[in-house]
Short mmCIF file of C-alpha atoms in Angstrom, two decimals:
data_model
loop_
_atom_site.label_atom_id
_atom_site.label_comp_id
_atom_site.label_asym_id
_atom_site.label_seq_id
_atom_site.Cartn_x
_atom_site.Cartn_y
_atom_site.Cartn_z
CA MET A 1 3.36 -12.19 22.83
CA GLU A 2 5.89 -13.77 25.13
CA GLU A 3 6.44 -12.27 28.55
CA GLN A 4 9.16 -9.64 28.43
CA VAL A 5 12.62 -10.89 29.32
CA LYS A 6 14.57 -8.87 31.89
CA ILE A 7 17.41 -7.18 30.03
CA SER A 8 19.12 -3.79 30.13
CA PHE A 9 17.40 -0.88 28.39
CA PHE A 10 20.34 -0.33 26.05
CA LYS A 11 20.71 -3.97 25.04
CA LYS A 12 17.03 -4.56 24.30
CA TRP A 13 16.81 -1.51 22.03
CA TRP A 14 20.19 -2.24 20.46
CA ILE A 15 18.93 -5.68 19.46
CA SER A 16 15.55 -4.28 18.38
CA ALA A 17 17.23 -1.71 16.12
CA ARG A 18 19.29 -4.47 14.41
CA PRO A 19 22.39 -2.28 13.86
CA PHE A 20 24.17 -5.00 11.87
CA SER A 21 21.95 -3.91 8.96
CA PHE A 22 22.97 -0.23 9.05
CA PRO A 23 25.92 -0.51 6.61
CA ALA A 24 23.40 -1.35 3.88
CA SER A 25 21.68 2.03 4.29
CA THR A 26 24.60 4.24 5.36
CA MET A 27 27.13 3.26 2.68
CA PRO A 28 25.04 4.96 -0.05
CA VAL A 29 25.03 8.14 2.08
CA ILE A 30 28.82 8.05 2.35
CA PHE A 31 29.14 7.20 -1.34
CA GLY A 32 26.86 10.03 -2.48
CA ALA A 33 28.67 12.62 -0.38
CA VAL A 34 32.11 11.49 -1.58
CA LEU A 35 30.91 11.47 -5.18
CA ALA A 36 29.59 15.04 -4.86
CA TYR A 37 33.02 16.13 -3.65
CA VAL A 38 35.15 14.13 -6.09
CA TYR A 39 32.99 14.21 -9.22
CA GLY A 40 30.75 17.20 -8.59
CA GLY A 41 33.59 19.36 -7.34
CA VAL A 42 31.51 20.90 -4.54
CA GLU A 43 32.83 21.91 -1.14
CA PHE A 44 32.26 19.15 1.40
CA LYS A 45 29.64 20.10 4.01
CA PRO A 46 30.44 18.00 7.09
CA LEU A 47 27.43 19.07 9.17
CA LEU A 48 24.98 18.18 6.41
CA PHE A 49 26.76 14.87 5.88
CA VAL A 50 26.53 13.98 9.58
CA LEU A 51 22.83 14.92 9.63
CA SER A 52 22.21 12.83 6.52
CA PHE A 53 23.99 9.88 8.08
CA ILE A 54 22.10 10.18 11.38
CA ALA A 55 18.75 10.60 9.61
CA MET A 56 19.37 7.43 7.59
CA VAL A 57 20.25 5.42 10.71
CA ILE A 58 17.16 6.71 12.53
CA LEU A 59 14.83 6.00 9.60
CA HIS A 60 16.35 2.56 9.08
CA THR A 61 15.83 1.81 12.78
CA GLY A 62 12.18 2.81 12.53
CA ALA A 63 11.69 0.69 9.42
CA ASN A 64 13.41 -2.31 11.02
CA ILE A 65 11.16 -2.23 14.07
CA LEU A 66 8.08 -1.67 11.91
CA SER A 67 9.05 -4.68 9.81
CA ASP A 68 9.42 -6.78 12.96
CA ILE A 69 5.93 -5.79 14.10
CA PHE A 70 4.22 -7.00 10.94
CA ASP A 71 6.39 -10.10 10.52
CA TYR A 72 5.61 -11.11 14.10
CA GLN A 73 1.88 -10.42 13.81
CA LYS A 74 1.74 -12.32 10.52
CA GLY A 75 3.40 -15.32 12.16
CA LEU A 76 6.60 -15.17 10.10
CA ASP A 77 8.84 -14.58 13.13
CA LYS A 78 8.06 -17.33 15.63
CA VAL A 79 11.46 -18.56 16.77
CA PRO A 80 14.41 -16.22 17.47
CA ASN A 81 17.38 -16.48 15.12
CA PRO A 82 20.68 -14.53 14.99
CA SER A 83 19.06 -11.71 12.97
CA SER A 84 15.83 -11.44 14.99
CA GLY A 85 14.77 -8.19 16.61
CA GLY A 86 13.40 -7.52 20.07
CA ILE A 87 9.77 -8.50 19.60
CA VAL A 88 10.12 -12.22 18.86
CA ARG A 89 12.76 -12.47 21.60
CA GLY A 90 10.30 -11.02 24.11
CA TYR A 91 12.48 -7.99 24.87
CA ILE A 92 9.88 -5.39 23.87
CA THR A 93 6.10 -5.39 23.53
CA ILE A 94 4.16 -4.60 20.38
CA ARG A 95 3.08 -1.31 21.96
CA GLU A 96 6.68 -0.34 22.73
CA ALA A 97 7.67 -1.28 19.19
CA TRP A 98 4.95 0.92 17.68
CA ILE A 99 5.97 3.89 19.83
CA ALA A 100 9.64 3.45 18.96
CA SER A 101 9.03 2.92 15.25
CA VAL A 102 6.74 5.91 14.79
CA SER A 103 9.05 8.09 16.89
CA MET A 104 12.07 7.13 14.78
CA LEU A 105 10.24 7.70 11.50
CA VAL A 106 8.97 11.10 12.63
CA LEU A 107 12.39 12.19 13.95
CA GLY A 108 14.14 11.06 10.78
CA THR A 109 11.55 12.91 8.70
CA LEU A 110 12.10 16.12 10.68
CA ILE A 111 15.83 15.95 10.02
CA GLY A 112 15.04 15.30 6.37
CA LEU A 113 12.82 18.38 6.24
CA TYR A 114 15.65 20.51 7.62
CA LEU A 115 18.01 19.12 5.00
CA THR A 116 15.37 19.91 2.35
CA TYR A 117 15.19 23.49 3.65
CA VAL A 118 18.95 24.02 3.29
CA SER A 119 19.57 22.02 0.11
CA GLY A 120 16.44 22.18 -2.06
CA LEU A 121 12.97 20.80 -2.73
CA TRP A 122 14.10 17.86 -4.86
CA LEU A 123 15.30 16.23 -1.66
CA LEU A 124 11.69 16.21 -0.47
CA ALA A 125 10.67 14.09 -3.47
CA ILE A 126 13.60 11.70 -2.90
CA GLY A 127 12.80 11.50 0.81
CA ILE A 128 9.09 10.85 0.28
CA GLY A 129 9.95 8.01 -2.09
CA GLY A 130 12.34 6.49 0.44
CA LEU A 131 9.91 6.92 3.33
CA PHE A 132 7.12 5.26 1.34
CA VAL A 133 9.30 2.27 0.51
CA GLY A 134 10.54 1.93 4.09
CA THR A 135 7.09 2.27 5.61
CA PHE A 136 5.25 -0.07 3.26
CA TYR A 137 7.99 -2.68 2.96
CA THR A 138 6.18 -5.13 5.26
CA THR A 139 2.85 -3.53 6.15
CA ASP A 140 0.03 -6.07 6.04
CA THR A 141 -1.78 -4.26 3.22
CA PRO A 142 -2.05 -4.62 -0.58
CA LEU A 143 0.78 -2.04 -0.72
CA SER A 144 3.22 -4.33 1.10
CA MET A 145 6.31 -4.70 -1.07
CA LYS A 146 7.92 -7.64 0.71
CA TYR A 147 4.77 -9.78 0.67
CA HIS A 148 4.05 -9.17 -3.02
CA GLY A 149 7.37 -9.86 -4.71
CA LEU A 150 8.66 -6.28 -4.60
CA GLY A 151 11.09 -6.61 -1.70
CA ASP A 152 14.11 -6.73 -4.00
CA LEU A 153 12.96 -3.53 -5.71
CA ALA A 154 12.48 -1.86 -2.32
CA VAL A 155 16.03 -2.71 -1.26
CA PHE A 156 17.38 -1.65 -4.66
CA LEU A 157 15.83 1.80 -4.23
CA ASN A 158 16.36 2.53 -0.54
CA PHE A 159 19.73 0.88 0.05
CA GLY A 160 21.47 2.29 -2.97
CA ILE A 161 19.81 4.52 -5.52
CA LEU A 162 17.79 6.90 -3.35
CA GLY A 163 20.35 7.05 -0.55
CA SER A 164 23.19 7.89 -2.91
CA LEU A 165 21.18 10.42 -4.92
CA GLY A 166 19.81 12.07 -1.78
CA SER A 167 23.24 12.42 -0.19
CA TYR A 168 24.69 13.79 -3.43
CA TYR A 169 21.89 16.33 -3.61
CA VAL A 170 22.35 17.42 0.02
CA GLN A 171 25.98 18.23 -0.72
CA SER A 172 25.54 19.80 -4.16
CA SER A 173 21.88 20.95 -4.40
CA THR A 174 21.88 19.48 -7.92
CA LEU A 175 20.50 16.30 -9.44
CA SER A 176 22.73 13.97 -11.45
CA TRP A 177 22.56 10.53 -13.03
CA ILE A 178 26.09 9.78 -11.80
CA PRO A 179 25.17 8.80 -8.21
CA VAL A 180 22.27 6.76 -9.57
CA LEU A 181 24.35 4.77 -12.07
CA TRP A 182 27.28 4.20 -9.74
CA ALA A 183 25.03 3.08 -6.90
CA ILE A 184 23.54 0.24 -8.96
CA PRO A 185 26.30 -2.31 -8.16
CA MET A 186 26.01 -1.48 -4.46
CA SER A 187 22.24 -1.85 -4.60
CA ILE A 188 22.47 -5.26 -6.25
CA LEU A 189 24.83 -6.57 -3.58
CA VAL A 190 22.35 -5.55 -0.88
CA ILE A 191 19.62 -7.39 -2.80
CA ALA A 192 21.87 -10.46 -2.59
CA ILE A 193 21.75 -10.22 1.22
CA LEU A 194 17.96 -10.02 1.17
CA HIS A 195 17.67 -12.84 -1.35
CA ALA A 196 19.87 -15.13 0.75
CA ASN A 197 17.45 -14.67 3.67
CA ASN A 198 14.37 -15.11 1.49
CA TRP A 199 15.93 -18.17 -0.18
CA ARG A 200 16.33 -19.75 3.27
CA ASP A 201 12.69 -18.95 4.09
CA ILE A 202 11.09 -20.22 0.86
CA GLN A 203 9.04 -22.97 2.50
CA SER A 204 7.81 -20.92 5.47
CA ASP A 205 6.99 -17.95 3.22
CA LYS A 206 4.97 -20.15 0.86
CA LYS A 207 2.94 -21.50 3.79
CA GLU A 208 2.03 -17.94 4.77
CA LYS A 209 1.42 -16.95 1.13
CA ILE A 210 4.37 -14.57 1.09
CA PHE A 211 5.50 -14.10 -2.50
CA THR A 212 9.17 -13.11 -2.45
CA ILE A 213 11.33 -13.39 -5.56
CA ALA A 214 12.98 -16.45 -4.00
CA ALA A 215 9.63 -18.10 -3.37
CA LEU A 216 8.52 -17.39 -6.93
CA LEU A 217 11.77 -18.70 -8.46
CA GLY A 218 12.16 -21.82 -6.37
CA ASP A 219 15.37 -23.36 -5.08
CA LYS A 220 17.34 -24.01 -8.29
CA SER A 221 16.49 -20.73 -9.99
CA SER A 222 17.21 -18.88 -6.75
CA LEU A 223 20.76 -20.25 -6.89
CA ARG A 224 21.22 -18.85 -10.41
CA TYR A 225 19.68 -15.52 -9.40
CA TYR A 226 22.00 -15.35 -6.40
CA GLY A 227 24.99 -15.90 -8.68
CA VAL A 228 23.91 -12.96 -10.84
CA LEU A 229 23.48 -10.77 -7.75
CA ILE A 230 26.91 -11.68 -6.38
CA TYR A 231 29.00 -11.50 -9.55
CA GLY A 232 26.97 -9.04 -11.63
CA PRO A 233 28.00 -5.90 -9.69
CA PHE A 234 31.70 -6.51 -10.39
CA ILE A 235 31.00 -6.73 -14.11
CA LEU A 236 28.95 -3.52 -13.90
CA VAL A 237 31.78 -1.70 -12.14
CA LEU A 238 34.19 -2.67 -14.92
CA LEU A 239 31.69 -1.46 -17.52
CA LEU A 240 31.25 1.84 -15.70
CA ILE A 241 35.01 2.31 -15.57
CA PHE A 242 35.80 1.50 -19.17
CA VAL A 243 32.66 2.49 -21.09
#
């Protein structure tokens, strides 16, 4: 671990949290709440929406830092790039990262438990699924989703389907297939972001025996897959509108 660089408290944790990624997780929360109001016809609950939004940001922060820990320890993050977090830059230590990550995951879970108390037990099942995916996305275990070709599935679930369904449920206390179906195009576009990064890292991932979808497909097939991820959601939206 490099010696820590002197930097303001706010800036080092801002960089470590990687806030540029938050739209991927918070848009489904906004979408689910709006859908509950427009389609479900329920009264909008602003406090529960704000808590849902904050919980998602906190959990995403914890998952981001946790991902940085394992990527750094596995040797995947060696040189800082524009999307790097605080560990590889030398802004925070591994110990600080662990404390921050666990704290964020626990705090987000506590907010989720309160939302479960006021909205219903199905939110607990949705939340457990999301927490499992976020926690085991990059852990250096056989359950790691990113390292075993399941990263795209993880993003599909957490940054679309589960976020939208959970937010819808918080507002309405009912389950519906509508937020699931309509979140699919959004989920696919977020997969495109992940795939673009994994496509860039094909060679380095192969050296470390990291089996992402991009690494498994190779360069040419990754280009075709990327095209499907970029243009497919617009076709799906048209189908959802007219079918």
